[in-house]
Short mmCIF file of C-alpha atoms in Angstrom, two decimals:
data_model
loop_
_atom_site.label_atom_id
_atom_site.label_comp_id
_atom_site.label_asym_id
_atom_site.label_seq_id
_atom_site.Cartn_x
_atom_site.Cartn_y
_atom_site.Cartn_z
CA UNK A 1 45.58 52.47 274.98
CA UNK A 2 49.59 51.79 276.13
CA UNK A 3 50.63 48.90 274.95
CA UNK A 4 53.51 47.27 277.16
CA UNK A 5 56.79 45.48 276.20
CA UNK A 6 58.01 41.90 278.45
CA UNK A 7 59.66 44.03 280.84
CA UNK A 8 56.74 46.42 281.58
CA UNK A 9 58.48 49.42 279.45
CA UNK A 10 55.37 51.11 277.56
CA UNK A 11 55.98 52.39 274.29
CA UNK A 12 56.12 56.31 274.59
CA UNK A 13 58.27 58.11 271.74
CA UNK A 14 58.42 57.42 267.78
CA UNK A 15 61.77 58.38 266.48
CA UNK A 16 60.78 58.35 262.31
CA UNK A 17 63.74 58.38 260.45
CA UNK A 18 62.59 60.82 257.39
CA UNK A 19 66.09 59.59 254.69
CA UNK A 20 68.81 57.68 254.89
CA UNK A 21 71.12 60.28 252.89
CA UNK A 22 72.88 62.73 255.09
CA UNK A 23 75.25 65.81 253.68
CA UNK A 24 77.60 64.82 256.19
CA UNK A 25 79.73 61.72 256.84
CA UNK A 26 80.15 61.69 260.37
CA UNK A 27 82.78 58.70 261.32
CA UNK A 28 80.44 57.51 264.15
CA UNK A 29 77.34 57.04 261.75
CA UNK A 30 78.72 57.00 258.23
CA UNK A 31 75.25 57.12 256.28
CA UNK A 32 75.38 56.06 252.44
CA UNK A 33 75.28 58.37 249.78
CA UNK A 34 71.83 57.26 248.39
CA UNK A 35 68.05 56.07 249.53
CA UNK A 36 67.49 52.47 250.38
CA UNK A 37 64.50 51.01 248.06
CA UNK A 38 60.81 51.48 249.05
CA UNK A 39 60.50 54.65 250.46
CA UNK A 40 57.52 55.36 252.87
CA UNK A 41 55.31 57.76 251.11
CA UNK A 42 54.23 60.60 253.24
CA UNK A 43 50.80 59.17 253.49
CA UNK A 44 52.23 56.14 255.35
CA UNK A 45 54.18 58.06 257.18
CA UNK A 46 51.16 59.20 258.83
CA UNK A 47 49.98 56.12 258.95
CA UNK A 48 52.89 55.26 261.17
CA UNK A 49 52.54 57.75 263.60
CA UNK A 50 48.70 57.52 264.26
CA UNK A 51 49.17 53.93 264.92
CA UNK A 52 52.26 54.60 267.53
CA UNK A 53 49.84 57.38 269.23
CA UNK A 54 46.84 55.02 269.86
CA UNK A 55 49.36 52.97 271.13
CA UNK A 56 50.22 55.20 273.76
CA UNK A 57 53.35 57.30 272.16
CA UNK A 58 53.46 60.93 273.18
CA UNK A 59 56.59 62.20 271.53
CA UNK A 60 57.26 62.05 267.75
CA UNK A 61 61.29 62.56 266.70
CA UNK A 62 61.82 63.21 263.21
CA UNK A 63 65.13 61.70 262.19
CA UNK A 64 66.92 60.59 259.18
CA UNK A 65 70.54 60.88 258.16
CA UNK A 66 69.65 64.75 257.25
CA UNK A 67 65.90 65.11 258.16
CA UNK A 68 65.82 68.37 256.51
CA UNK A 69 67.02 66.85 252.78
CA UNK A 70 63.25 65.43 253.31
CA UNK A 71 61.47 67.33 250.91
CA UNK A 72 58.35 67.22 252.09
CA UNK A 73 59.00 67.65 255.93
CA UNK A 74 56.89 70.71 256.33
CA UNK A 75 53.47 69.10 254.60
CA UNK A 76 54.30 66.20 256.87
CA UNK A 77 54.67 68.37 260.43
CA UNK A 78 51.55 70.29 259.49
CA UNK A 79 49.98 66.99 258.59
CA UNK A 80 50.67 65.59 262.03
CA UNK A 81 48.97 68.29 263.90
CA UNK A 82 45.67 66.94 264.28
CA UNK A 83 47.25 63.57 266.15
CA UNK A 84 47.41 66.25 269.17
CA UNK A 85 43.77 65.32 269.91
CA UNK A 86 44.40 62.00 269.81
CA UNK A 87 47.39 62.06 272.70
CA UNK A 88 50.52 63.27 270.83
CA UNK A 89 52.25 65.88 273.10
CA UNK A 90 55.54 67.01 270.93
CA UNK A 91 56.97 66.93 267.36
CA UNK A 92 60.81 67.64 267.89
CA UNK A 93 63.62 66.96 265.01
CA UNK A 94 67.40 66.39 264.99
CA UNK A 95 69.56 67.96 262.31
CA UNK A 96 72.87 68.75 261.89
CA UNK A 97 71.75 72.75 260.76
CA UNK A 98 73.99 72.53 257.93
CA UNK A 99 70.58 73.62 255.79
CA UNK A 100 68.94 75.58 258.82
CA UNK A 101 68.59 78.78 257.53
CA UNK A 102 66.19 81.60 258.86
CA UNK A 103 63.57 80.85 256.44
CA UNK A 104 63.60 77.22 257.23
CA UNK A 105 63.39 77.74 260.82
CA UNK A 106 60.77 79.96 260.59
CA UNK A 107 58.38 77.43 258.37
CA UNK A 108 59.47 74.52 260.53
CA UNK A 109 57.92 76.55 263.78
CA UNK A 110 54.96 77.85 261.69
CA UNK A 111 54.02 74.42 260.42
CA UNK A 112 53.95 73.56 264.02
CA UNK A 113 57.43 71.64 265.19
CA UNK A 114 58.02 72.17 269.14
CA UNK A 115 61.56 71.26 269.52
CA UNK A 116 64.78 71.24 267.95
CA UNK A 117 67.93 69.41 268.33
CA UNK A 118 71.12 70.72 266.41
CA UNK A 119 74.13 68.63 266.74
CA UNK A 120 77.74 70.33 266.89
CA UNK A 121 81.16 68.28 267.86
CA UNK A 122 83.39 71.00 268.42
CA UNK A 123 83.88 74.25 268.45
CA UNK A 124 87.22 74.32 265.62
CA UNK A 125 87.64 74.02 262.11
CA UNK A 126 90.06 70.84 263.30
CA UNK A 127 87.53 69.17 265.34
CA UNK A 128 84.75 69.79 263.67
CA UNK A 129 86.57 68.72 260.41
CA UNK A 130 87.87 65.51 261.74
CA UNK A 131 83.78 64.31 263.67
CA UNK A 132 81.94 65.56 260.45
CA UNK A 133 84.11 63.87 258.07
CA UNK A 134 85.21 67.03 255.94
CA UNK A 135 87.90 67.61 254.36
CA UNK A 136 90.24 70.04 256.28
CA UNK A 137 89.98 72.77 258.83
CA UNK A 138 89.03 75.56 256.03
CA UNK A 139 86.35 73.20 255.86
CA UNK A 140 85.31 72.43 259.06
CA UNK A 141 85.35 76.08 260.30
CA UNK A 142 82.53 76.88 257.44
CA UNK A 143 80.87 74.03 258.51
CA UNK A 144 81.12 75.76 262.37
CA UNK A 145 79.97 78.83 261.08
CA UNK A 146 76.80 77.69 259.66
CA UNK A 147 75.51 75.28 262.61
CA UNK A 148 76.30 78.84 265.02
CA UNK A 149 73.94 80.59 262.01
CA UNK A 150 71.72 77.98 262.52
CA UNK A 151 71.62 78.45 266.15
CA UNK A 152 70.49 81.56 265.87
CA UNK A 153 67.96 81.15 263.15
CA UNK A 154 66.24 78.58 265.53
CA UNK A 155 66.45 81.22 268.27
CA UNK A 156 65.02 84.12 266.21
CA UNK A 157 62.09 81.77 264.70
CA UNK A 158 60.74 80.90 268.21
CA UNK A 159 62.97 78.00 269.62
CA UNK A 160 63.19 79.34 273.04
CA UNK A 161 66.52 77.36 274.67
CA UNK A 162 64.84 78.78 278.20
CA UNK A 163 61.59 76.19 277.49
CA UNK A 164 63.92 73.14 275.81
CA UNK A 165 62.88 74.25 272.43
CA UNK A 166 66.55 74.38 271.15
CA UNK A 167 69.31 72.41 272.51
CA UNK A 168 72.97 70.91 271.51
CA UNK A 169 74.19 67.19 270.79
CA UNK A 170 77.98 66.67 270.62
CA UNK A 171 79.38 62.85 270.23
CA UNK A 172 82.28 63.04 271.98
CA UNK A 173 85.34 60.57 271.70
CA UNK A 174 88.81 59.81 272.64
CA UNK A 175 91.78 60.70 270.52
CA UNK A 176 89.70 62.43 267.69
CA UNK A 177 87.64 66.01 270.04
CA UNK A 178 87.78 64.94 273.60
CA UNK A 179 89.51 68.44 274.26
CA UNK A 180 86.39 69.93 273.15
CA UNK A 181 84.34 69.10 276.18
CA UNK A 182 85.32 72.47 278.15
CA UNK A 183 84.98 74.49 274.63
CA UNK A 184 81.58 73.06 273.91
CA UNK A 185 80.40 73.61 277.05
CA UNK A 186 81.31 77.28 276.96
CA UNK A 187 79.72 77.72 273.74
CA UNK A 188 76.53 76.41 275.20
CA UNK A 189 76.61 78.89 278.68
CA UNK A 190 77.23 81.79 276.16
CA UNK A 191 74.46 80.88 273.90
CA UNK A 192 71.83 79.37 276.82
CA UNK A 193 71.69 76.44 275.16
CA UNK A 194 71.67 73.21 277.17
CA UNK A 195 74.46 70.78 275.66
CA UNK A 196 73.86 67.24 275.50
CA UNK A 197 76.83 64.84 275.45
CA UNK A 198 76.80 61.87 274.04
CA UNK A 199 79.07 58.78 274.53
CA UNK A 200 80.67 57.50 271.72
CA UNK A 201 78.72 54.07 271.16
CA UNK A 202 79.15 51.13 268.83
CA UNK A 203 76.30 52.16 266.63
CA UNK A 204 75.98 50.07 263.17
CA UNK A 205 79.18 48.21 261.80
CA UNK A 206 81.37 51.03 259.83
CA UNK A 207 82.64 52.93 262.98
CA UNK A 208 85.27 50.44 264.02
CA UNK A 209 84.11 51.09 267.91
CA UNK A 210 86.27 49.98 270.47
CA UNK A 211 85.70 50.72 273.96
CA UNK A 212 89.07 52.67 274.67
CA UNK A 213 87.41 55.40 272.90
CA UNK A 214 84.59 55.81 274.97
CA UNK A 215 84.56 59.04 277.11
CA UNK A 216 82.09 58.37 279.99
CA UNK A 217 80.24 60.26 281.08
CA UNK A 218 81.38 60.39 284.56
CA UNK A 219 84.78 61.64 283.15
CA UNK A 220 83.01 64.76 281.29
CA UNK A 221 81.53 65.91 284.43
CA UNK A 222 83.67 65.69 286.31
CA UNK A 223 85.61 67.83 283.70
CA UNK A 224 83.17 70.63 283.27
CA UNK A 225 82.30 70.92 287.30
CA UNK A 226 86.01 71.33 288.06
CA UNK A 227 85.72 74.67 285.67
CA UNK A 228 82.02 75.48 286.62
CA UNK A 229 80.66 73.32 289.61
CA UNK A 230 77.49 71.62 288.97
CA UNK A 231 74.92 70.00 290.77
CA UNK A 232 72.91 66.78 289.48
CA UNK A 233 69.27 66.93 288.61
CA UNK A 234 69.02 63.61 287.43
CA UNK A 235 67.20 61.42 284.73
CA UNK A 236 63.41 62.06 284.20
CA UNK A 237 61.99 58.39 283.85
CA UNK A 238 62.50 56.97 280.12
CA UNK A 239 65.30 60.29 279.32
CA UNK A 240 68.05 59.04 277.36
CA UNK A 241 69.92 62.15 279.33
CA UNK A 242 70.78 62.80 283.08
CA UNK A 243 71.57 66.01 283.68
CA UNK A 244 73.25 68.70 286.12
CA UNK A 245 72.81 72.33 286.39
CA UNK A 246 75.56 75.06 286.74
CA UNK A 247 75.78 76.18 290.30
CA UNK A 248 75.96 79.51 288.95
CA UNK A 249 72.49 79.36 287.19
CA UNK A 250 74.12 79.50 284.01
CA UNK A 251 71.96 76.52 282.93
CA UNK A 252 72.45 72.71 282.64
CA UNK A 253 74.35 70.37 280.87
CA UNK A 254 73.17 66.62 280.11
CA UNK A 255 74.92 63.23 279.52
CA UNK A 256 73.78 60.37 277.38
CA UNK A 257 76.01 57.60 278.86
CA UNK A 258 74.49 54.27 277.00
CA UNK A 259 77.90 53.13 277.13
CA UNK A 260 78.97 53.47 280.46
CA UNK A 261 75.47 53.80 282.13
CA UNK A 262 73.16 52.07 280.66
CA UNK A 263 69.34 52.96 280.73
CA UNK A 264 67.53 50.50 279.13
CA UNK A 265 65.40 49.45 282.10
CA UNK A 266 62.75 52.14 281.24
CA UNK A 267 63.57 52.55 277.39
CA UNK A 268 60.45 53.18 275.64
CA UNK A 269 61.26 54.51 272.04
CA UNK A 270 60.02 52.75 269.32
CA UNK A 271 61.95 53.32 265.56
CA UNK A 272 60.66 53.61 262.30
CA UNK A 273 63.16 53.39 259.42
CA UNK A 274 62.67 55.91 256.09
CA UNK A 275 61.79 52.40 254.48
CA UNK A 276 59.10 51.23 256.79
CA UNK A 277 61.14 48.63 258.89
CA UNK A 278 60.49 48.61 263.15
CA UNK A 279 62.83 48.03 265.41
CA UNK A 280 62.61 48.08 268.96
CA UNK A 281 66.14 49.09 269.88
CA UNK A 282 69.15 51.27 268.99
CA UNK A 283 71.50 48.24 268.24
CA UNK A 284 69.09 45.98 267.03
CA UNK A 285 70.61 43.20 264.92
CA UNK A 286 70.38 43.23 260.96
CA UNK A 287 67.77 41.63 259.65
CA UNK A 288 65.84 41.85 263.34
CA UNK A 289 63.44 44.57 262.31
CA UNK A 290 59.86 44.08 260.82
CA UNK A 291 58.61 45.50 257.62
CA UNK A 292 55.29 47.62 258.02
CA UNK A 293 54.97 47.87 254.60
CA UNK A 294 52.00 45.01 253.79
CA UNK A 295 50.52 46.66 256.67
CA UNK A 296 50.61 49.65 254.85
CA UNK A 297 50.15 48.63 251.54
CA UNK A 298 46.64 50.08 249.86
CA UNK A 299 43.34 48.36 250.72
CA UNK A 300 44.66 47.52 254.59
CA UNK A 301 43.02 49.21 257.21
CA UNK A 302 44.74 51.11 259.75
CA UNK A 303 44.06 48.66 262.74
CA UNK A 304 46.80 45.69 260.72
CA UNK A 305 49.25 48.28 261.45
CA UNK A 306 48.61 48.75 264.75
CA UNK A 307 48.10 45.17 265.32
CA UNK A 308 51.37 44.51 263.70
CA UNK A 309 53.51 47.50 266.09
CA UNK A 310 50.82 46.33 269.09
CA UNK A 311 52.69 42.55 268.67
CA UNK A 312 56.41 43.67 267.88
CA UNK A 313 56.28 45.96 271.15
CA UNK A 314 54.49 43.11 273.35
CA UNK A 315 57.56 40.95 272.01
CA UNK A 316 60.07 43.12 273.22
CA UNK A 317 62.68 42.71 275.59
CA UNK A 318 65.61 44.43 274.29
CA UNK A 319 68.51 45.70 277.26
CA UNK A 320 71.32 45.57 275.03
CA UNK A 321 73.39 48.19 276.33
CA UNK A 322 72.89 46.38 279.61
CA UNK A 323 73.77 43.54 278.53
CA UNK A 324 77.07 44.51 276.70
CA UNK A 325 77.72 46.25 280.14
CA UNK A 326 77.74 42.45 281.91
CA UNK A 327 79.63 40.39 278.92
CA UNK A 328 83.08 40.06 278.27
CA UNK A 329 81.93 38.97 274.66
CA UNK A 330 82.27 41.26 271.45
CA UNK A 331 79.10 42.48 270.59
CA UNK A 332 77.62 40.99 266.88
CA UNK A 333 76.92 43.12 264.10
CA UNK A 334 74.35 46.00 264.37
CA UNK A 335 71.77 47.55 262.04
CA UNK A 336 73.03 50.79 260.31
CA UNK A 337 72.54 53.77 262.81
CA UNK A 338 71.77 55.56 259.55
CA UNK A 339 68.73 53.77 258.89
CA UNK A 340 67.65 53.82 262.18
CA UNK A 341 67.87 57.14 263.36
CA UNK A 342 69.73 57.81 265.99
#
């Protein structure tokens, strides 16, 4: 079964947001330092996700803050294997490779994770000090030298870059590393890694977002195909990324442009917070979510949960990056991207 939102968008990707806690403090996220109350155990968890697949998801994203400060994250991606016969496709994770080393890459393939997403924003001590909220360059450049470790950890365990088993997020934005377009993208042809870019967006309430420090995305191609021309392949239906490839088959590069181009009209990802509340969109208002725990709690059979995600999705008609893109109006206060996993 697919279950279908108001405007006809089926539900197709999970994005399960492991912890709150990140080792990080990114200025675009800024997670807290400690758990919210009511953890999911790993048995609901599950729960969760076999109730998104028989609803028609495919993809499961494993998200936190720092998914890999989960504990039990390997139990729980061996524990997810057997929803494959039941319609999921992939079981990818995002992390900031700060704790990626070669041993942890190689249980996170062998316990049967497909895809990998590390996330780098720059290619300097300076920049990458100043986006992941360290202290100084000495800093940051340790920090670089770890996520390029990680890189190749992922590579050596089995992420093949070639098949879109291992690819790059950078947040880029204006007056703190948008010089590090051009570098990141060189990083990424050396390594044949595809790079994702990502708009700065007004995620949560603690970034102090303002629109003049957007980068669009528009403005980073056009960047990178003056240097290396490129030619567009576009956005497969319900991608959060459009992308282009280098002319000189050197690989591609992809956008997320929420900001400047929206793409809500076939958004289909559904998020699960590390404390059991839903919510149907990226910017979702606080308080807007629904809590699955009583639908979890012991003695409940599985179909209340799905019953309870089968009416929250049929409810939905979130655009709001659309919207914000028609209104002159500020935009209220958001839940915590933290909590909601990216």
């Amino acid at each position: 079964m697919t279950v279908a939102d108001l405007l006809d968008r089926p539900l197709g990707v999970l994005r399960l947001s492991l912890t709150a806690r990140c080792n990080l403090a990114c200025p675009y996220c800024l997670p807290d330092g400690q758990e919210p109350s009511g953890l999911l155990s790993m048995e609901q968890r599950l729960q969760v996700a076999k109730a998104a697949v028989a609803l028609g998801a495919k993809s499961l994203r494993l998200t936190g803050g720092e998914p890999l400060l989960y504990k039990e994250l390997d139990e729980l991606i061996g524990a997810l294997q057997p929803l494959r016969r039941e319609g999921l496709q992939e079981i990818a994770l995002t992390s900031n490779g700060m704790l990626l080393s070669a041993e942890r890459a190689q249980q996170l393939r062998e316990a049967g994770l497909d895809r990998l997403t590390l996330s780098l924003d720059g290619t300097t001590g300076t920049s990458v000090a100043a986006m992941a909220g360290l202290a100084d360059p000495a800093a940051g450049e340790r920090a670089l030298k770890q996520v390029l470790r990680a890189i190749e950890h992922a590579r050596q365990a089995g992420f093949d870059p070639a098949q879109g088993a291992l690819k790059l997020n950078a947040v880029i934005q204006r007056n703190r590393n948008a010089e590090q377009v051009l570098p990141l993208a060189q990083l990424c042809r050396q390594q044949g890694l595809e790079l994702r870019l990502i708009e700065y967006m007004d995620v949560g309430n603690r970034n102090g977002w303002r629109r003049a420090e957007v980068v669009p995305a528009a403005e980073m191609v056009r960047t990178i195909g003056e240097q290396w021309p490129l030619e567009p392949l576009g956005r497969a239906g319900s991608s959060t990324a459009n992308r282009w490839r280098y002319r000189d088959g050197r690989g591609c590069v992809a956008m997320v442009a929420s900001v400047s181009e929206p793409f809500c009209g076939d958004c289909n990802r559904l998020r699960v917070t590390a404390d059991g509340i839903a919510y149907t969109c990226l910017f979702a208002a606080p308080g807007s979510g629904v809590d699955l725990k009583p639908s979890l709690a012991a003695g409940r059979d599985q179909g209340d949960l799905e019953a309870a995600l089968d009416q929250l999705w049929r409810q939905r008609a979130d655009r709001y990056s659309e919207d914000r893109s028609r209104s002159a109006t500020p935009p209220g206060a958001h839940a915590e991207m933290a909590y909601l996993g990216g």
